[in-house]
CSV table of C-alpha atoms in Angstrom, one decimal:
chain,number,residue,atom,x,y,z
Z,10,MET,CA,38.9,-56.8,32.4
Z,11,PHE,CA,38.5,-53.9,30.0
Z,12,LYS,CA,41.1,-51.7,28.2
Z,13,LYS,CA,40.2,-48.3,26.8
Z,14,PHE,CA,41.7,-46.2,24.0
Z,15,LYS,CA,41.7,-42.5,23.9
Z,16,LYS,CA,39.4,-40.8,21.5
Z,17,LYS,CA,41.3,-39.4,18.5
Z,18,LYS,CA,38.6,-38.1,16.3
Z,19,GLU,CA,34.9,-38.1,15.7
Z,20,ILE,CA,33.5,-41.6,16.2
Z,21,GLU,CA,31.8,-43.2,13.2
Z,22,ASN,CA,28.3,-44.6,14.1
Z,23,THR,CA,28.6,-48.2,12.9
Z,24,HIS,CA,26.1,-49.5,15.5
Z,25,LYS,CA,23.0,-48.9,13.4
Z,26,LEU,CA,20.9,-50.7,10.8
Z,27,TYR,CA,22.2,-50.2,7.2
Z,28,SER,CA,20.3,-50.4,3.9
Z,29,VAL,CA,21.4,-52.1,0.7
Z,30,GLU,CA,22.0,-48.7,-0.9
Z,31,ASP,CA,24.7,-48.0,1.7
Z,32,PHE,CA,26.9,-50.7,0.2
Z,33,LEU,CA,26.4,-49.8,-3.4
Z,34,LEU,CA,29.3,-48.5,-5.5
Z,35,LYS,CA,29.2,-45.3,-7.6
Z,36,GLU,CA,29.7,-45.4,-11.4
Z,37,ASN,CA,33.2,-44.0,-11.3
Z,38,ASP,CA,34.2,-46.6,-8.7
Z,39,ILE,CA,32.9,-49.4,-10.9
Z,40,GLN,CA,35.0,-48.1,-13.8
Z,41,ALA,CA,38.1,-48.1,-11.5
Z,42,ILE,CA,37.4,-51.7,-10.4
Z,43,ASN,CA,37.2,-52.8,-14.1
Z,44,ARG,CA,40.6,-51.2,-14.7
Z,45,ILE,CA,42.1,-53.1,-11.8
Z,46,LEU,CA,40.5,-56.3,-13.0
Z,47,ASN,CA,42.2,-56.0,-16.4
Z,48,ASP,CA,45.5,-55.5,-14.7
Z,49,PHE,CA,45.4,-58.6,-12.5
Z,50,ARG,CA,43.4,-61.2,-14.6
Z,51,CYS,CA,45.5,-63.9,-16.3
Z,52,ASP,CA,45.0,-66.7,-18.9
Z,53,PHE,CA,47.5,-69.0,-17.2
Z,54,GLU,CA,48.4,-70.6,-20.5
Z,55,PRO,CA,51.9,-72.2,-20.9
Z,56,ASP,CA,53.5,-72.4,-24.3
Z,57,PRO,CA,52.2,-75.7,-25.9
Z,58,SER,CA,55.1,-75.6,-28.4
Z,59,ASP,CA,57.7,-75.8,-25.6
Z,60,SER,CA,60.1,-78.5,-26.6
Z,61,LYS,CA,60.5,-79.5,-22.9
Z,62,THR,CA,56.9,-80.6,-22.6
Z,63,ALA,CA,56.6,-84.2,-21.3
Z,64,THR,CA,53.0,-84.3,-20.3
Z,65,ASP,CA,51.4,-87.0,-18.2
Z,66,LEU,CA,48.2,-86.9,-20.3
Z,67,GLY,CA,46.2,-89.0,-17.9
Z,68,MET,CA,46.9,-87.0,-14.8
Z,69,MET,CA,46.6,-83.7,-16.8
Z,70,MET,CA,43.1,-84.7,-18.1
Z,71,TYR,CA,42.1,-85.7,-14.6
Z,72,THR,CA,43.2,-82.4,-12.9
Z,73,LEU,CA,42.5,-80.0,-15.8
Z,74,PRO,CA,38.8,-79.5,-15.0
Z,75,LEU,CA,39.8,-78.6,-11.4
Z,76,PHE,CA,42.4,-76.2,-12.8
Z,77,ILE,CA,39.9,-74.6,-15.1
Z,78,GLU,CA,37.6,-74.1,-12.2
Z,79,LEU,CA,40.4,-72.5,-10.2
Z,80,LYS,CA,41.3,-70.3,-13.2
Z,81,TYR,CA,37.8,-68.8,-13.4
Z,82,TYR,CA,37.5,-68.5,-9.7
Z,83,TYR,CA,40.7,-66.4,-9.7
Z,84,ASN,CA,39.7,-64.2,-12.6
Z,85,ASN,CA,36.1,-63.6,-11.3
Z,86,ASP,CA,35.3,-64.2,-7.7
Z,87,PHE,CA,38.9,-63.6,-6.4
Z,88,CYS,CA,40.0,-60.7,-8.5
Z,89,MET,CA,36.5,-59.0,-8.2
Z,90,ALA,CA,36.8,-59.2,-4.4
Z,91,MET,CA,40.4,-57.9,-4.4
Z,92,ALA,CA,39.6,-55.0,-6.8
Z,93,GLN,CA,36.5,-53.9,-4.9
Z,94,SER,CA,38.4,-53.8,-1.6
Z,95,MET,CA,41.3,-51.8,-3.1
Z,96,ILE,CA,39.0,-49.1,-4.5
Z,97,ILE,CA,36.7,-49.0,-1.5
Z,98,SER,CA,39.7,-48.5,0.9
Z,99,LYS,CA,40.2,-45.1,-0.6
Z,100,LYS,CA,36.5,-43.9,-0.4
Z,101,LYS,CA,35.6,-41.6,2.5
Z,102,TYR,CA,31.8,-42.1,1.9
Z,103,PHE,CA,32.3,-45.7,3.1
Z,104,ASP,CA,32.5,-46.0,6.9
Z,105,ARG,CA,34.4,-48.7,8.8
Z,106,ARG,CA,31.5,-51.3,8.7
Z,107,MET,CA,30.9,-50.8,5.0
Z,108,LYS,CA,34.6,-51.2,4.2
Z,109,SER,CA,34.9,-54.2,6.5
Z,110,TYR,CA,32.1,-56.0,4.5
Z,111,TYR,CA,34.3,-55.9,1.4
Z,112,PHE,CA,37.6,-56.4,3.2
Z,113,GLU,CA,36.4,-59.5,4.9
Z,114,ASN,CA,35.2,-60.9,1.5
Z,115,ALA,CA,38.7,-60.3,0.1
Z,116,VAL,CA,40.6,-61.8,3.1
Z,117,ILE,CA,38.5,-65.0,3.1
Z,118,ARG,CA,38.9,-65.5,-0.6
Z,119,VAL,CA,42.7,-65.3,-0.4
Z,120,ALA,CA,42.7,-68.0,2.2
Z,121,SER,CA,40.2,-70.1,0.2
Z,122,ILE,CA,42.0,-69.9,-3.1
Z,123,TRP,CA,45.2,-71.3,-1.5
Z,124,GLU,CA,43.2,-74.2,-0.2
Z,125,TYR,CA,41.8,-74.9,-3.7
Z,126,LEU,CA,45.2,-74.6,-5.3
Z,127,PHE,CA,46.8,-77.1,-2.9
Z,128,ILE,CA,43.9,-79.5,-3.3
Z,129,ILE,CA,44.7,-79.7,-7.0
Z,130,LEU,CA,48.4,-80.1,-6.4
Z,131,ASN,CA,47.6,-82.8,-3.8
Z,132,GLU,CA,45.6,-84.7,-6.4
Z,133,TYR,CA,48.3,-84.4,-9.0
Z,134,LEU,CA,51.0,-85.6,-6.7
Z,135,GLN,CA,48.8,-88.4,-5.4
Z,136,THR,CA,49.8,-88.1,-1.8
Z,137,GLY,CA,46.9,-90.1,-0.6
Z,138,LEU,CA,45.6,-87.3,1.6
Z,139,ILE,CA,41.8,-87.0,1.6
Z,140,ALA,CA,40.3,-83.5,0.8
Z,141,GLY,CA,37.2,-83.5,3.0
Z,142,LYS,CA,35.9,-85.2,6.1
Z,143,ASP,CA,32.8,-86.5,4.2
Z,144,ILE,CA,35.0,-88.4,1.7
Z,145,ARG,CA,37.2,-89.8,4.5
Z,146,GLU,CA,34.2,-91.0,6.5
Z,147,GLN,CA,32.8,-92.6,3.4
Z,148,LEU,CA,36.1,-94.5,2.7
Z,149,ILE,CA,36.3,-95.6,6.3
Z,150,GLU,CA,32.7,-96.8,6.3
Z,151,ALA,CA,33.2,-98.7,3.0
Z,152,GLY,CA,36.2,-100.4,4.6
Z,153,CYS,CA,33.9,-101.6,7.4
Z,154,HIS,CA,31.7,-103.5,4.9
Z,155,LYS,CA,32.2,-106.6,2.8
Z,156,ILE,CA,30.8,-107.4,-0.6
Z,157,ASP,CA,28.4,-110.3,-1.0
Z,158,PHE,CA,27.0,-111.7,-4.2
Z,159,VAL,CA,23.4,-112.5,-3.6
Z,160,PRO,CA,21.5,-114.7,-6.1
Z,161,SER,CA,18.9,-112.6,-7.9
Z,162,GLY,CA,16.8,-114.0,-10.8
Z,163,LYS,CA,19.2,-115.5,-13.3
Z,164,GLY,CA,22.2,-113.7,-11.9
Z,165,PHE,CA,23.6,-112.1,-8.8
Z,166,GLU,CA,23.1,-108.8,-7.0
Z,167,VAL,CA,26.0,-107.0,-5.3
Z,168,LYS,CA,25.3,-106.1,-1.7
Z,169,TYR,CA,27.5,-104.3,0.9
Z,170,VAL,CA,27.1,-106.0,4.3
Z,171,PRO,CA,28.5,-104.5,7.5
Z,172,ILE,CA,31.2,-106.6,9.2
Z,173,ASP,CA,30.5,-107.7,12.8
Z,174,SER,CA,31.2,-105.3,15.6
Z,175,GLU,CA,34.3,-107.2,16.9
Z,176,GLU,CA,36.0,-107.2,13.5
Z,177,ARG,CA,35.1,-103.5,13.1
Z,178,LYS,CA,36.9,-102.6,16.3
Z,179,LYS,CA,40.1,-104.1,14.8
Z,180,ILE,CA,39.8,-102.7,11.3
Z,181,GLU,CA,38.4,-99.2,11.9
Z,182,PRO,CA,41.4,-97.7,13.8
Z,183,GLU,CA,43.7,-99.0,10.9
Z,184,LEU,CA,41.4,-97.2,8.3
Z,185,ILE,CA,41.4,-94.0,10.4
Z,186,LYS,CA,45.2,-94.1,10.4
Z,187,LYS,CA,45.4,-94.9,6.7
Z,188,TYR,CA,43.0,-92.2,5.4
Z,189,LYS,CA,44.6,-89.0,6.6
Z,190,LEU,CA,42.9,-85.6,6.0
Z,191,PHE,CA,44.4,-82.9,3.7
Z,192,LYS,CA,45.3,-79.8,5.7
Z,193,ILE,CA,47.3,-76.7,4.9
Z,194,ALA,CA,48.4,-74.0,7.4
Z,195,PRO,CA,51.2,-71.5,7.8
Z,196,LYS,CA,52.4,-73.5,10.8
Z,197,ARG,CA,54.2,-76.6,9.5
Z,198,SER,CA,53.0,-78.7,12.4
Z,199,ASN,CA,49.4,-78.3,11.2
Z,200,ASN,CA,50.3,-78.6,7.5
Z,201,SER,CA,49.6,-82.3,6.7
Z,202,PHE,CA,50.0,-81.7,2.9
Z,203,LEU,CA,53.6,-80.2,3.3
Z,204,LYS,CA,54.5,-83.1,5.5
Z,205,ALA,CA,53.2,-85.7,3.0
Z,206,VAL,CA,55.0,-84.0,0.1
Z,207,LYS,CA,58.3,-83.8,2.0
Z,208,LYS,CA,58.0,-87.5,3.0
Z,209,GLN,CA,57.3,-88.8,-0.4
Z,210,TYR,CA,59.2,-86.5,-2.8
Z,211,ALA,CA,62.6,-84.8,-3.1
Z,212,MET,CA,61.3,-81.2,-3.1
Z,213,LYS,CA,62.7,-78.9,-5.8
Z,214,ASP,CA,61.8,-76.6,-8.7
Z,215,ARG,CA,58.3,-75.3,-9.2
Z,216,ILE,CA,56.6,-77.2,-6.3
Z,217,GLN,CA,59.2,-75.8,-3.8
Z,218,LEU,CA,58.6,-72.3,-5.2
Z,219,ILE,CA,54.8,-72.7,-4.6
Z,220,PHE,CA,55.5,-73.6,-1.0
Z,221,ASP,CA,57.9,-70.7,-0.7
Z,222,ILE,CA,55.3,-68.2,-1.9
Z,223,TYR,CA,52.7,-69.6,0.5
Z,224,ASN,CA,55.2,-69.2,3.4
Z,225,CYS,CA,56.0,-65.5,2.5
Z,226,GLU,CA,55.1,-62.8,5.0
Z,227,GLU,CA,52.2,-61.2,3.1
Z,228,VAL,CA,50.4,-64.5,2.7
Z,229,LYS,CA,51.0,-65.4,6.4
Z,230,ALA,CA,49.7,-62.0,7.4
Z,231,ILE,CA,46.4,-62.4,5.5
Z,232,THR,CA,46.0,-66.0,6.6
Z,233,ASN,CA,46.4,-65.0,10.2
Z,234,LEU,CA,43.9,-62.1,9.6
Z,235,ARG,CA,41.4,-64.6,8.1
Z,236,ASN,CA,41.7,-66.8,11.2
Z,237,GLU,CA,41.2,-63.8,13.4
Z,238,ILE,CA,38.0,-62.9,11.5
Z,239,VAL,CA,36.6,-66.4,11.3
Z,240,HIS,CA,37.4,-67.5,14.9
Z,241,ARG,CA,37.4,-64.4,17.0
Z,242,ARG,CA,36.1,-61.0,15.8
Z,243,PRO,CA,34.9,-59.2,12.7
Z,244,LEU,CA,37.0,-56.4,11.1
Z,245,SER,CA,34.3,-53.9,11.9
Z,246,ALA,CA,34.3,-54.6,15.7
Z,247,ARG,CA,34.7,-51.7,18.1
Z,248,PHE,CA,34.3,-54.1,21.1
Z,249,SER,CA,36.1,-57.4,20.9
Z,250,LEU,CA,38.2,-59.9,22.9
Z,251,SER,CA,41.9,-59.3,22.6
Z,252,PRO,CA,45.2,-59.9,24.5
Z,253,SER,CA,45.3,-57.9,27.7
Z,254,ASP,CA,47.9,-55.1,28.0
Z,255,ILE,CA,48.1,-55.5,31.8
Z,256,MET,CA,48.7,-59.2,32.4
Z,257,PRO,CA,48.7,-62.4,30.3
Z,258,GLY,CA,45.1,-63.3,29.3
Z,259,MET,CA,42.1,-61.9,27.5
Z,260,ALA,CA,40.4,-58.5,27.8
Z,261,VAL,CA,37.5,-56.7,26.2
Z,262,SER,CA,39.0,-54.1,23.9
Z,263,ILE,CA,37.0,-50.9,23.6
Z,264,ASN,CA,38.3,-49.1,20.5
Z,265,PRO,CA,36.1,-46.5,18.7
Z,266,GLU,CA,38.4,-46.8,15.6
Z,267,GLY,CA,38.3,-50.6,15.6
Z,268,TRP,CA,41.0,-53.1,16.3
Z,269,TYR,CA,42.5,-53.4,12.8
Z,270,ASP,CA,44.4,-50.6,11.0
Z,271,PHE,CA,43.0,-50.3,7.5
Z,272,ALA,CA,45.8,-48.1,6.2
Z,273,SER,CA,48.1,-51.0,5.1
Z,274,PHE,CA,45.2,-53.1,3.7
Z,275,PRO,CA,45.4,-52.1,0.0
Z,276,GLN,CA,49.1,-52.8,-0.2
Z,277,MET,CA,48.7,-56.2,1.5
Z,278,ILE,CA,45.9,-57.1,-0.9
Z,279,GLU,CA,48.0,-56.2,-4.0
Z,280,LYS,CA,50.9,-58.3,-2.8
Z,281,ASN,CA,48.6,-61.3,-2.2
Z,282,ILE,CA,47.1,-61.0,-5.7
Z,283,LEU,CA,50.6,-61.2,-7.2
Z,284,SER,CA,51.5,-64.1,-4.9
Z,285,VAL,CA,48.4,-66.1,-5.8
Z,286,ARG,CA,48.8,-65.4,-9.5
Z,287,ASP,CA,52.4,-66.5,-9.5
Z,288,ALA,CA,51.5,-69.7,-7.6
Z,289,ILE,CA,48.7,-70.6,-10.0
Z,290,LYS,CA,51.1,-70.1,-13.0
Z,291,LEU,CA,53.5,-72.5,-11.3
Z,292,LEU,CA,50.8,-75.0,-10.6
Z,293,TYR,CA,49.8,-75.1,-14.3
Z,294,GLU,CA,53.4,-75.5,-15.3
Z,295,VAL,CA,53.7,-78.4,-12.9
Z,296,ILE,CA,50.7,-80.1,-14.5
Z,297,PHE,CA,51.5,-79.1,-18.2
Z,298,TYR,CA,55.2,-80.0,-18.0
Z,299,ASN,CA,54.7,-82.8,-15.6
Z,300,ASP,CA,57.3,-81.2,-13.3
Z,301,ILE,CA,57.2,-83.8,-10.6
Z,302,PRO,CA,60.2,-84.2,-8.3
Z,303,ASN,CA,61.8,-87.6,-7.9
Z,304,SER,CA,60.6,-89.9,-5.1
Z,305,LYS,CA,62.7,-89.9,-2.0
Z,306,GLU,CA,64.1,-93.4,-2.8
Z,307,ASN,CA,65.2,-92.1,-6.3
Z,308,GLU,CA,66.2,-88.6,-5.3
Z,309,ASN,CA,69.7,-88.8,-7.0
Z,310,GLU,CA,68.6,-90.9,-9.9
Z,311,LYS,CA,68.6,-89.5,-13.5
Z,312,PHE,CA,65.8,-90.5,-15.8
Z,313,GLU,CA,66.0,-90.0,-19.6
Z,314,ALA,CA,64.0,-90.4,-22.7
Z,315,LEU,CA,64.9,-90.3,-26.4
Z,316,GLU,CA,63.2,-87.7,-28.7
Z,317,VAL,CA,62.3,-89.7,-31.8
Z,318,ARG,CA,60.8,-88.5,-35.1
Z,319,CYS,CA,58.7,-90.9,-37.2
Z,320,ARG,CA,59.3,-90.3,-40.9
Z,321,THR,CA,56.1,-92.1,-41.8
Z,322,CYS,CA,53.5,-90.2,-39.8
Z,323,GLU,CA,55.7,-87.2,-39.1
Z,324,LYS,CA,55.1,-87.4,-35.3
Z,325,ASP,CA,57.6,-86.5,-32.7
Z,326,ILE,CA,57.5,-88.9,-29.7
Z,327,LEU,CA,59.4,-89.7,-26.5
Z,328,ILE,CA,60.5,-93.2,-25.7
Z,329,ASN,CA,62.0,-94.0,-22.3
Z,330,SER,CA,65.8,-94.8,-22.4
Z,331,PHE,CA,65.2,-98.3,-21.0
Z,332,SER,CA,63.0,-99.4,-23.9
Z,333,ALA,CA,65.0,-97.6,-26.4
Z,334,ASP,CA,68.3,-99.1,-25.3
Z,335,TYR,CA,66.8,-102.6,-25.3
Z,336,LEU,CA,65.6,-102.2,-28.9
Z,337,ILE,CA,68.9,-100.7,-30.0
Z,338,GLU,CA,70.9,-103.6,-28.4
Z,339,MET,CA,68.7,-106.0,-30.3
Z,340,GLY,CA,69.5,-104.2,-33.5
Z,341,HIS,CA,65.9,-103.3,-33.9
Z,342,PRO,CA,64.8,-99.8,-35.0
Z,343,LEU,CA,62.6,-97.8,-32.6
Z,344,ILE,CA,58.9,-98.4,-33.4
Z,345,CYS,CA,56.4,-95.5,-33.6
Z,346,PRO,CA,53.5,-96.3,-31.3
Z,347,THR,CA,51.2,-94.1,-33.4
Z,348,CYS,CA,51.5,-95.7,-36.9
Z,349,LYS,CA,53.4,-98.9,-35.8
Z,350,GLN,CA,56.2,-98.3,-38.3
Z,351,SER,CA,59.9,-98.5,-37.7
Z,352,ASN,CA,60.9,-95.7,-40.0
Z,353,THR,CA,62.2,-93.5,-37.2
Z,354,THR,CA,65.1,-91.2,-36.4
Z,355,ILE,CA,66.6,-90.4,-33.0
Z,356,ILE,CA,66.7,-86.6,-32.6
Z,357,ASN,CA,68.0,-86.1,-29.1
Z,358,LYS,CA,68.2,-87.5,-25.5
Z,359,ARG,CA,66.9,-85.5,-22.6
Z,360,GLU,CA,66.1,-85.8,-18.9
Z,361,VAL,CA,62.5,-86.4,-17.9
Z,362,HIS,CA,60.7,-86.7,-14.5
Z,363,GLU,CA,60.6,-90.1,-12.7
Z,364,ARG,CA,56.8,-90.5,-12.9
Z,365,TYR,CA,56.8,-89.7,-16.6
Z,366,PHE,CA,59.6,-92.2,-17.2
Z,367,PHE,CA,57.8,-95.1,-15.6
Z,368,SER,CA,54.5,-94.1,-17.1
Z,369,ASN,CA,56.1,-94.1,-20.6
Z,370,LEU,CA,57.9,-97.4,-19.8
Z,371,ASN,CA,54.6,-99.1,-18.9
Z,372,GLU,CA,52.8,-97.7,-21.9
Z,373,TYR,CA,55.5,-98.4,-24.4
Z,374,SER,CA,56.1,-101.9,-23.0
Z,375,ASP,CA,52.4,-102.7,-23.4
Z,376,PHE,CA,52.6,-101.4,-27.0
Z,377,LEU,CA,55.6,-103.6,-27.8
Z,378,VAL,CA,54.0,-106.7,-26.4
Z,379,LYS,CA,50.9,-106.2,-28.6
Z,380,TYR,CA,53.0,-105.2,-31.6
Z,381,TRP,CA,55.1,-108.4,-31.4
Z,382,GLU,CA,52.1,-110.6,-30.8
Z,383,SER,CA,50.3,-109.1,-33.9
Z,384,ASN,CA,53.5,-109.6,-36.0
Z,385,ALA,CA,54.4,-113.1,-34.6
Z,386,ASP,CA,53.1,-114.9,-37.7
């Protein structure tokens, strides 16, 4: 079945072979792109002197390289594609196919950067979701092997031996169920990451704001457009499959002016730049300030730490309230883990996140055990 649109104006000839020169930008366009780049680029640097900082140093160092990669992807690949598409949308010397080349690049990069952002958040929250089928298959395959220590020379050699087929039939389905794939999507039913976060954490604050931004109308619109481009038809298409106007089903659309209206594209792109930039800022704050919600089981619990100043080494430290209360009840001054001196003063008590509290509890408890062992004599 075919549906036909009336001719409104002279048809652009986009069914031809183009040269590289057709897609080149003019000097004044390059200058305009550079101006837009300066407007939208961002350092994504929180204030390191913020008194509310309670960083999980281990997790921050683990995810920081990924965030740095995201930061430069945003400031270069992403912003460049956005700026080019915004300037080109206004140029009459670019026809529909030439504009579509730059527009598709912009659309796909918007969808991609959201994936990269949520992969980092997934790692920071430690949901257990696996970002990639290759990694998942590797984990499943490793679980279907056992480790043997085979004599070799004066020692042993480690070998991975496949388990027998009957045992694999029992174990493999359990591993497939255990190692779930990371997925994001505007539809909640397809968003395994959102499901995992809601199941494990009491959603609030910055993480909730990131999800709210992702679910806003402009992001949904460009994500749906990306799916349309990747799975059904290019932006430049004059002939394409589309919903039928006559009855439910598909039809071949014949539209000399194309199936997508470019008029609203620059505005949609600008809104998405701002949405992505705000989400990345929030992500860095989550990492830098360790702004992790409480787990579901501790949703209504309050976790606190004491701000302590060491007068010997002049360091300001945080000590979880459990360890601090224990030492105070014993009549023992709080001990600085940096210089191991007890010349300390309590400055304040403040609320911290659950994960930071237990991380601090483990680290400070280990320190106290070693401190008392070394001073036992």
